[in-house]
PDB file of C-alpha atoms and ligand atoms in Angstrom:
ATOM      1  CA  UNK A   1       5.737 -22.473 -23.611  1.00  0.00           C
ATOM      2  CA  UNK A   2       5.297 -20.069 -20.703  1.00  0.00           C
ATOM      3  CA  UNK A   3       1.690 -21.089 -20.355  1.00  0.00           C
ATOM      4  CA  UNK A   4       2.701 -24.716 -20.209  1.00  0.00           C
ATOM      5  CA  UNK A   5       5.251 -23.971 -17.535  1.00  0.00           C
ATOM      6  CA  UNK A   6       2.663 -21.997 -15.568  1.00  0.00           C
ATOM      7  CA  UNK A   7       0.203 -24.913 -15.768  1.00  0.00           C
ATOM      8  CA  UNK A   8       2.896 -27.265 -14.520  1.00  0.00           C
ATOM      9  CA  UNK A   9       3.800 -24.944 -11.654  1.00  0.00           C
ATOM     10  CA  UNK A  10       0.129 -24.622 -10.729  1.00  0.00           C
ATOM     11  CA  UNK A  11      -0.013 -28.365 -10.191  1.00  0.00           C
ATOM     12  CA  UNK A  12       2.874 -28.279  -7.720  1.00  0.00           C
ATOM     13  CA  UNK A  13       2.104 -24.898  -6.180  1.00  0.00           C
ATOM     14  CA  UNK A  14      -1.575 -24.254  -6.812  1.00  0.00           C
ATOM     15  CA  UNK A  15      -2.705 -20.635  -6.653  1.00  0.00           C
ATOM     16  CA  UNK A  16      -4.809 -19.808  -3.639  1.00  0.00           C
ATOM     17  CA  UNK A  17      -7.592 -17.314  -3.036  1.00  0.00           C
ATOM     18  CA  UNK A  18      -6.368 -14.179  -1.196  1.00  0.00           C
ATOM     19  CA  UNK A  19      -9.582 -14.072   0.825  1.00  0.00           C
ATOM     20  CA  UNK A  20     -10.287 -17.651   1.968  1.00  0.00           C
ATOM     21  CA  UNK A  21      -6.835 -19.111   1.175  1.00  0.00           C
ATOM     22  CA  UNK A  22      -8.393 -22.184  -0.471  1.00  0.00           C
ATOM     23  CA  UNK A  23      -6.961 -23.512  -3.718  1.00  0.00           C
ATOM     24  CA  UNK A  24      -8.615 -21.681  -6.610  1.00  0.00           C
ATOM     25  CA  UNK A  25     -10.893 -23.825  -8.760  1.00  0.00           C
ATOM     26  CA  UNK A  26     -10.016 -21.643 -11.701  1.00  0.00           C
ATOM     27  CA  UNK A  27      -6.248 -21.264 -11.544  1.00  0.00           C
ATOM     28  CA  UNK A  28      -6.382 -18.242 -13.873  1.00  0.00           C
ATOM     29  CA  UNK A  29      -8.724 -16.328 -11.537  1.00  0.00           C
ATOM     30  CA  UNK A  30      -7.377 -13.980  -8.863  1.00  0.00           C
ATOM     31  CA  UNK A  31     -10.029 -14.880  -6.241  1.00  0.00           C
ATOM     32  CA  UNK A  32     -13.043 -17.195  -5.859  1.00  0.00           C
ATOM     33  CA  UNK A  33     -16.148 -15.521  -7.310  1.00  0.00           C
ATOM     34  CA  UNK A  34     -17.916 -15.867  -3.942  1.00  0.00           C
ATOM     35  CA  UNK A  35     -14.986 -14.252  -2.093  1.00  0.00           C
ATOM     36  CA  UNK A  36     -15.008 -11.058  -4.124  1.00  0.00           C
ATOM     37  CA  UNK A  37     -16.788  -8.530  -1.935  1.00  0.00           C
ATOM     38  CA  UNK A  38     -15.640 -10.025   1.382  1.00  0.00           C
ATOM     39  CA  UNK A  39     -13.014  -7.356   2.085  1.00  0.00           C
ATOM     40  CA  UNK A  40     -14.902  -4.287   3.273  1.00  0.00           C
ATOM     41  CA  UNK A  41     -14.285  -1.050   1.382  1.00  0.00           C
ATOM     42  CA  UNK A  42     -13.963   2.111   3.479  1.00  0.00           C
ATOM     43  CA  UNK A  43     -17.450   3.693   3.429  1.00  0.00           C
ATOM     44  CA  UNK A  44     -18.479   7.117   2.190  1.00  0.00           C
ATOM     45  CA  UNK A  45     -17.513   8.905   5.422  1.00  0.00           C
ATOM     46  CA  UNK A  46     -13.764   9.212   5.517  1.00  0.00           C
ATOM     47  CA  UNK A  47     -11.225  11.820   6.560  1.00  0.00           C
ATOM     48  CA  UNK A  48     -10.742  14.346   3.748  1.00  0.00           C
ATOM     49  CA  UNK A  49      -7.028  14.351   4.471  1.00  0.00           C
ATOM     50  CA  UNK A  50      -5.949  10.781   5.174  1.00  0.00           C
ATOM     51  CA  UNK A  51      -8.969   8.658   4.242  1.00  0.00           C
ATOM     52  CA  UNK A  52      -9.575   7.089   7.654  1.00  0.00           C
ATOM     53  CA  UNK A  53     -13.196   6.306   8.457  1.00  0.00           C
ATOM     54  CA  UNK A  54     -14.886   9.115  10.410  1.00  0.00           C
ATOM     55  CA  UNK A  55     -18.358   9.786  11.822  1.00  0.00           C
ATOM     56  CA  UNK A  56     -20.857  11.228   9.331  1.00  0.00           C
ATOM     57  CA  UNK A  57     -20.629  14.698  10.913  1.00  0.00           C
ATOM     58  CA  UNK A  58     -16.823  14.883  10.814  1.00  0.00           C
ATOM     59  CA  UNK A  59     -14.626  16.091   7.974  1.00  0.00           C
ATOM     60  CA  UNK A  60     -11.269  15.137   9.447  1.00  0.00           C
ATOM     61  CA  UNK A  61     -10.136  12.344  11.712  1.00  0.00           C
ATOM     62  CA  UNK A  62      -8.717  13.007  15.159  1.00  0.00           C
ATOM     63  CA  UNK A  63      -5.146  12.534  13.969  1.00  0.00           C
ATOM     64  CA  UNK A  64      -5.464  15.039  11.116  1.00  0.00           C
ATOM     65  CA  UNK A  65      -7.340  17.697  13.085  1.00  0.00           C
ATOM     66  CA  UNK A  66      -5.072  20.585  13.995  1.00  0.00           C
ATOM     67  CA  UNK A  67      -1.972  18.946  12.629  1.00  0.00           C
ATOM     68  CA  UNK A  68       0.136  19.755   9.617  1.00  0.00           C
ATOM     69  CA  UNK A  69       0.267  16.904   7.133  1.00  0.00           C
ATOM     70  CA  UNK A  70       2.923  16.888   4.446  1.00  0.00           C
ATOM     71  CA  UNK A  71       0.853  14.823   2.052  1.00  0.00           C
ATOM     72  CA  UNK A  72      -1.959  16.642   0.272  1.00  0.00           C
ATOM     73  CA  UNK A  73      -4.491  13.900   0.493  1.00  0.00           C
ATOM     74  CA  UNK A  74      -4.849  10.152   0.457  1.00  0.00           C
ATOM     75  CA  UNK A  75      -7.122   7.235   1.061  1.00  0.00           C
ATOM     76  CA  UNK A  76      -7.214   3.568   1.902  1.00  0.00           C
ATOM     77  CA  UNK A  77      -9.335   1.173  -0.123  1.00  0.00           C
ATOM     78  CA  UNK A  78     -10.346  -1.443   2.466  1.00  0.00           C
ATOM     79  CA  UNK A  79     -10.831  -1.537   6.234  1.00  0.00           C
ATOM     80  CA  UNK A  80      -7.996  -3.372   7.913  1.00  0.00           C
ATOM     81  CA  UNK A  81     -10.080  -6.071   9.591  1.00  0.00           C
ATOM     82  CA  UNK A  82      -9.153  -9.593  10.676  1.00  0.00           C
ATOM     83  CA  UNK A  83      -9.683 -11.185   7.264  1.00  0.00           C
ATOM     84  CA  UNK A  84      -7.596  -8.662   5.404  1.00  0.00           C
ATOM     85  CA  UNK A  85      -4.941  -8.715   8.112  1.00  0.00           C
ATOM     86  CA  UNK A  86      -4.507 -12.482   7.730  1.00  0.00           C
ATOM     87  CA  UNK A  87      -4.412 -12.145   3.960  1.00  0.00           C
ATOM     88  CA  UNK A  88      -1.767  -9.397   4.080  1.00  0.00           C
ATOM     89  CA  UNK A  89       0.388 -11.466   6.453  1.00  0.00           C
ATOM     90  CA  UNK A  90       0.358 -14.345   3.954  1.00  0.00           C
ATOM     91  CA  UNK A  91       1.150 -11.923   1.146  1.00  0.00           C
ATOM     92  CA  UNK A  92       4.054 -10.283   2.964  1.00  0.00           C
ATOM     93  CA  UNK A  93       5.642 -13.126   4.862  1.00  0.00           C
ATOM     94  CA  UNK A  94       4.465 -16.468   3.480  1.00  0.00           C
ATOM     95  CA  UNK A  95       5.159 -16.253  -0.214  1.00  0.00           C
ATOM     96  CA  UNK A  96       1.619 -15.533  -1.449  1.00  0.00           C
ATOM     97  CA  UNK A  97       2.810 -12.791  -3.762  1.00  0.00           C
ATOM     98  CA  UNK A  98       0.105 -13.344  -6.305  1.00  0.00           C
ATOM     99  CA  UNK A  99      -2.390 -11.979  -3.765  1.00  0.00           C
ATOM    100  CA  UNK A 100      -0.891  -8.656  -4.841  1.00  0.00           C
ATOM    101  CA  UNK A 101      -2.502  -9.035  -8.264  1.00  0.00           C
ATOM    102  CA  UNK A 102      -5.928  -9.176  -6.653  1.00  0.00           C
ATOM    103  CA  UNK A 103      -5.123  -6.272  -4.302  1.00  0.00           C
ATOM    104  CA  UNK A 104      -3.873  -4.150  -7.203  1.00  0.00           C
ATOM    105  CA  UNK A 105      -6.966  -4.961  -9.255  1.00  0.00           C
ATOM    106  CA  UNK A 106      -9.192  -3.820  -6.386  1.00  0.00           C
ATOM    107  CA  UNK A 107      -7.164  -0.644  -5.834  1.00  0.00           C
ATOM    108  CA  UNK A 108      -7.523   0.192  -9.535  1.00  0.00           C
ATOM    109  CA  UNK A 109     -11.257  -0.472  -9.462  1.00  0.00           C
ATOM    110  CA  UNK A 110     -12.137   1.301  -6.204  1.00  0.00           C
ATOM    111  CA  UNK A 111      -9.494   4.049  -6.351  1.00  0.00           C
ATOM    112  CA  UNK A 112      -9.932   4.826 -10.027  1.00  0.00           C
ATOM    113  CA  UNK A 113     -11.755   8.153  -9.566  1.00  0.00           C
ATOM    114  CA  UNK A 114      -9.031   9.505  -7.255  1.00  0.00           C
ATOM    115  CA  UNK A 115      -6.140   8.344  -9.402  1.00  0.00           C
ATOM    116  CA  UNK A 116      -7.699   9.967 -12.475  1.00  0.00           C
ATOM    117  CA  UNK A 117      -8.510  13.182 -10.584  1.00  0.00           C
ATOM    118  CA  UNK A 118      -5.055  13.502  -8.995  1.00  0.00           C
ATOM    119  CA  UNK A 119      -3.271  12.880 -12.320  1.00  0.00           C
ATOM    120  CA  UNK A 120       0.069  11.795 -10.866  1.00  0.00           C
ATOM    121  CA  UNK A 121       3.217  12.187 -12.975  1.00  0.00           C
ATOM    122  CA  UNK A 122       4.882   9.313 -11.196  1.00  0.00           C
ATOM    123  CA  UNK A 123       3.930   6.503  -8.812  1.00  0.00           C
ATOM    124  CA  UNK A 124       6.339   5.751  -5.970  1.00  0.00           C
ATOM    125  CA  UNK A 125       6.054   2.838  -3.522  1.00  0.00           C
ATOM    126  CA  UNK A 126       6.961   3.279   0.139  1.00  0.00           C
ATOM    127  CA  UNK A 127      10.442   1.745   0.207  1.00  0.00           C
ATOM    128  CA  UNK A 128      11.883  -0.892   2.509  1.00  0.00           C
ATOM    129  CA  UNK A 129      15.317  -0.608   4.042  1.00  0.00           C
ATOM    130  CA  UNK A 130      17.663  -2.801   1.990  1.00  0.00           C
ATOM    131  CA  UNK A 131      18.230  -5.161   4.910  1.00  0.00           C
ATOM    132  CA  UNK A 132      14.503  -5.698   5.303  1.00  0.00           C
ATOM    133  CA  UNK A 133      14.124  -6.101   1.547  1.00  0.00           C
ATOM    134  CA  UNK A 134      16.763  -8.825   1.568  1.00  0.00           C
ATOM    135  CA  UNK A 135      14.983 -10.632   4.381  1.00  0.00           C
ATOM    136  CA  UNK A 136      11.526 -10.385   2.856  1.00  0.00           C
ATOM    137  CA  UNK A 137      12.608 -10.956  -0.731  1.00  0.00           C
ATOM    138  CA  UNK A 138      10.273  -8.359  -2.189  1.00  0.00           C
ATOM    139  CA  UNK A 139       8.740  -4.982  -1.465  1.00  0.00           C
ATOM    140  CA  UNK A 140       5.014  -5.541  -1.016  1.00  0.00           C
ATOM    141  CA  UNK A 141       4.217  -1.900  -1.823  1.00  0.00           C
ATOM    142  CA  UNK A 142       6.336  -1.875  -4.984  1.00  0.00           C
ATOM    143  CA  UNK A 143       4.582  -5.014  -6.232  1.00  0.00           C
ATOM    144  CA  UNK A 144       1.255  -3.134  -6.057  1.00  0.00           C
ATOM    145  CA  UNK A 145       2.693   0.121  -7.411  1.00  0.00           C
ATOM    146  CA  UNK A 146       3.998  -1.481 -10.624  1.00  0.00           C
ATOM    147  CA  UNK A 147       0.671  -3.113 -11.366  1.00  0.00           C
ATOM    148  CA  UNK A 148      -1.274   0.075 -10.716  1.00  0.00           C
ATOM    149  CA  UNK A 149       1.119   2.054 -12.912  1.00  0.00           C
ATOM    150  CA  UNK A 150       0.705  -0.458 -15.693  1.00  0.00           C
ATOM    151  CA  UNK A 151      -3.085  -0.301 -15.487  1.00  0.00           C
ATOM    152  CA  UNK A 152      -3.162   3.500 -15.722  1.00  0.00           C
ATOM    153  CA  UNK A 153      -0.142   4.044 -17.970  1.00  0.00           C
ATOM    154  CA  UNK A 154       1.680   6.047 -15.280  1.00  0.00           C
ATOM    155  CA  UNK A 155       5.451   5.604 -14.787  1.00  0.00           C
ATOM    156  CA  UNK A 156       6.514   3.885 -11.567  1.00  0.00           C
ATOM    157  CA  UNK A 157       9.863   4.202  -9.843  1.00  0.00           C
ATOM    158  CA  UNK A 158      11.085   2.232  -6.891  1.00  0.00           C
ATOM    159  CA  UNK A 159      14.445   4.001  -7.046  1.00  0.00           C
ATOM    160  CA  UNK A 160      13.506   7.598  -6.263  1.00  0.00           C
ATOM    161  CA  UNK A 161      12.474   7.322  -2.612  1.00  0.00           C
ATOM    162  CA  UNK A 162      14.907   5.348  -0.485  1.00  0.00           C
ATOM    163  CA  UNK A 163      14.717   4.106   3.068  1.00  0.00           C
ATOM    164  CA  UNK A 164      18.135   4.792   4.467  1.00  0.00           C
ATOM    165  CA  UNK A 165      17.501   3.853   8.069  1.00  0.00           C
ATOM    166  CA  UNK A 166      15.725   0.960   9.659  1.00  0.00           C
ATOM    167  CA  UNK A 167      13.026   2.377  11.919  1.00  0.00           C
ATOM    168  CA  UNK A 168      11.798  -0.772  13.536  1.00  0.00           C
ATOM    169  CA  UNK A 169      12.311   0.002  17.190  1.00  0.00           C
ATOM    170  CA  UNK A 170      10.324   3.190  17.645  1.00  0.00           C
ATOM    171  CA  UNK A 171       8.453   2.062  20.729  1.00  0.00           C
ATOM    172  CA  UNK A 172      10.703   3.653  23.307  1.00  0.00           C
ATOM    173  CA  UNK A 173      10.716   7.044  21.604  1.00  0.00           C
ATOM    174  CA  UNK A 174       8.503  10.012  22.390  1.00  0.00           C
ATOM    175  CA  UNK A 175       6.117  11.260  19.689  1.00  0.00           C
ATOM    176  CA  UNK A 176       8.551  14.044  18.792  1.00  0.00           C
ATOM    177  CA  UNK A 177      11.573  11.739  18.636  1.00  0.00           C
ATOM    178  CA  UNK A 178       9.577   9.261  16.595  1.00  0.00           C
ATOM    179  CA  UNK A 179       8.694  11.958  14.081  1.00  0.00           C
ATOM    180  CA  UNK A 180      12.323  13.064  13.798  1.00  0.00           C
ATOM    181  CA  UNK A 181      13.454   9.454  13.527  1.00  0.00           C
ATOM    182  CA  UNK A 182      11.071   8.856  10.619  1.00  0.00           C
ATOM    183  CA  UNK A 183      11.991  12.088   8.844  1.00  0.00           C
ATOM    184  CA  UNK A 184      15.633  11.075   8.799  1.00  0.00           C
ATOM    185  CA  UNK A 185      14.780   7.601   7.559  1.00  0.00           C
ATOM    186  CA  UNK A 186      14.028   8.562   3.934  1.00  0.00           C
ATOM    187  CA  UNK A 187      16.057  10.115   1.156  1.00  0.00           C
ATOM    188  CA  UNK A 188      15.098  11.252  -2.347  1.00  0.00           C
ATOM    189  CA  UNK A 189      17.522  10.458  -5.156  1.00  0.00           C
ATOM    190  CA  UNK A 190      16.018  12.553  -7.970  1.00  0.00           C
ATOM    191  CA  UNK A 191      14.802  16.081  -8.680  1.00  0.00           C
ATOM    192  CA  UNK A 192      11.002  16.060  -8.441  1.00  0.00           C
ATOM    193  CA  UNK A 193      10.456  19.769  -9.054  1.00  0.00           C
ATOM    194  CA  UNK A 194       6.876  20.504 -10.023  1.00  0.00           C
ATOM    195  CA  UNK A 195       5.781  16.868 -10.102  1.00  0.00           C
ATOM    196  CA  UNK A 196       2.645  15.306  -8.668  1.00  0.00           C
ATOM    197  CA  UNK A 197       3.496  12.072  -6.888  1.00  0.00           C
ATOM    198  CA  UNK A 198       1.233   9.191  -5.942  1.00  0.00           C
ATOM    199  CA  UNK A 199       2.660   7.086  -3.111  1.00  0.00           C
ATOM    200  CA  UNK A 200       1.528   3.472  -2.704  1.00  0.00           C
ATOM    201  CA  UNK A 201       1.660   1.375   0.457  1.00  0.00           C
ATOM    202  CA  UNK A 202      -0.127  -1.688   1.776  1.00  0.00           C
ATOM    203  CA  UNK A 203      -1.298  -0.498   5.197  1.00  0.00           C
ATOM    204  CA  UNK A 204      -1.974   2.959   6.654  1.00  0.00           C
ATOM    205  CA  UNK A 205      -2.130   3.164  10.431  1.00  0.00           C
ATOM    206  CA  UNK A 206      -1.065   6.384  12.191  1.00  0.00           C
ATOM    207  CA  UNK A 207       0.211   8.049   9.047  1.00  0.00           C
ATOM    208  CA  UNK A 208       3.685   8.635  10.494  1.00  0.00           C
ATOM    209  CA  UNK A 209       5.460   6.778   7.709  1.00  0.00           C
ATOM    210  CA  UNK A 210       3.354   8.339   4.954  1.00  0.00           C
ATOM    211  CA  UNK A 211       3.855  11.817   6.363  1.00  0.00           C
ATOM    212  CA  UNK A 212       7.617  11.377   6.603  1.00  0.00           C
ATOM    213  CA  UNK A 213       7.766   9.996   3.058  1.00  0.00           C
ATOM    214  CA  UNK A 214       5.690  12.956   1.814  1.00  0.00           C
ATOM    215  CA  UNK A 215       7.886  15.453   3.680  1.00  0.00           C
ATOM    216  CA  UNK A 216      10.935  13.970   2.008  1.00  0.00           C
ATOM    217  CA  UNK A 217       9.334  13.990  -1.456  1.00  0.00           C
ATOM    218  CA  UNK A 218       8.336  17.636  -1.004  1.00  0.00           C
ATOM    219  CA  UNK A 219      11.838  18.525   0.137  1.00  0.00           C
ATOM    220  CA  UNK A 220      12.938  16.896  -3.138  1.00  0.00           C
ATOM    221  CA  UNK A 221      10.733  19.310  -5.074  1.00  0.00           C
ATOM    222  CA  UNK A 222       7.434  17.430  -5.435  1.00  0.00           C
ATOM    223  CA  UNK A 223       4.589  19.897  -5.772  1.00  0.00           C
ATOM    224  CA  UNK A 224       1.829  17.589  -4.635  1.00  0.00           C
ATOM    225  CA  UNK A 225       1.886  14.238  -2.874  1.00  0.00           C
ATOM    226  CA  UNK A 226      -1.131  11.937  -2.792  1.00  0.00           C
ATOM    227  CA  UNK A 227      -1.323   8.389  -1.556  1.00  0.00           C
ATOM    228  CA  UNK A 228      -3.381   5.227  -1.840  1.00  0.00           C
ATOM    229  CA  UNK A 229      -3.033   2.269   0.472  1.00  0.00           C
ATOM    230  CA  UNK A 230      -4.650  -1.140   0.195  1.00  0.00           C
ATOM    231  CA  UNK A 231      -6.102  -0.782   3.670  1.00  0.00           C
ATOM    232  CA  UNK A 232      -6.488   1.652   6.499  1.00  0.00           C
ATOM    233  CA  UNK A 233      -6.814   0.918  10.212  1.00  0.00           C
ATOM    234  CA  UNK A 234      -9.718   2.242  12.237  1.00  0.00           C
ATOM    235  CA  UNK A 235      -8.886   4.991  14.695  1.00  0.00           C
TER     236      UNK A 235
HETATM  237 ZN1  LIG B   1     -11.957 -17.655  -1.722  1.00  0.00          ZN
HETATM  238 ZN1  LIG B   2      -7.166  11.889   8.805  1.00  0.00          ZN
END
């Protein structure tokens, strides 16, 4: 019955490829066969702290050098280039939620070694403020987190880390104020003592959000905080 309904829905709203956005020939596939491999994985030279691409002779990126990070380590799967940017915009704002199934599949495939090595007790998505969640209709990071958790048999909770303040307008703030603003934006609603947490988000840029989330999780008792994001911006 469900399959029939899905087939019917596919006729009215055909599934599209997350890479080229064309209607998928095979409606059960997550991407066109020729489009797999178009998104560029981060190469072998990446920051040992945050996963940003670095030069072959560097261990840490400029942003992680000489700075305390609250997360232990993390990495992005793909480079945030024009193609992926357009895809993520459709995923987040234009109802192409099923793109998340392809993203999650790629995160599981390319991030498998890290996830197995880090052995997280729980997976936590970067939360949205409830007003933003209402506007967007779904949390793009949580969508990925639940699929990754399912694939690895790791519990996922979207209720532990909460965004209690909207931090949209950060532009006018100094770096210090921005940091403080972000730190106050999250709250942890459970005791995480001794746990290893894996945080999931869609995009990593300066690391401000991830660092603030990690600081909050550690204040809530987490022993180690790792992260994986779908993509990471160049420096
Ligand atoms: Zn395609
Ligand atoms: Zn770094």
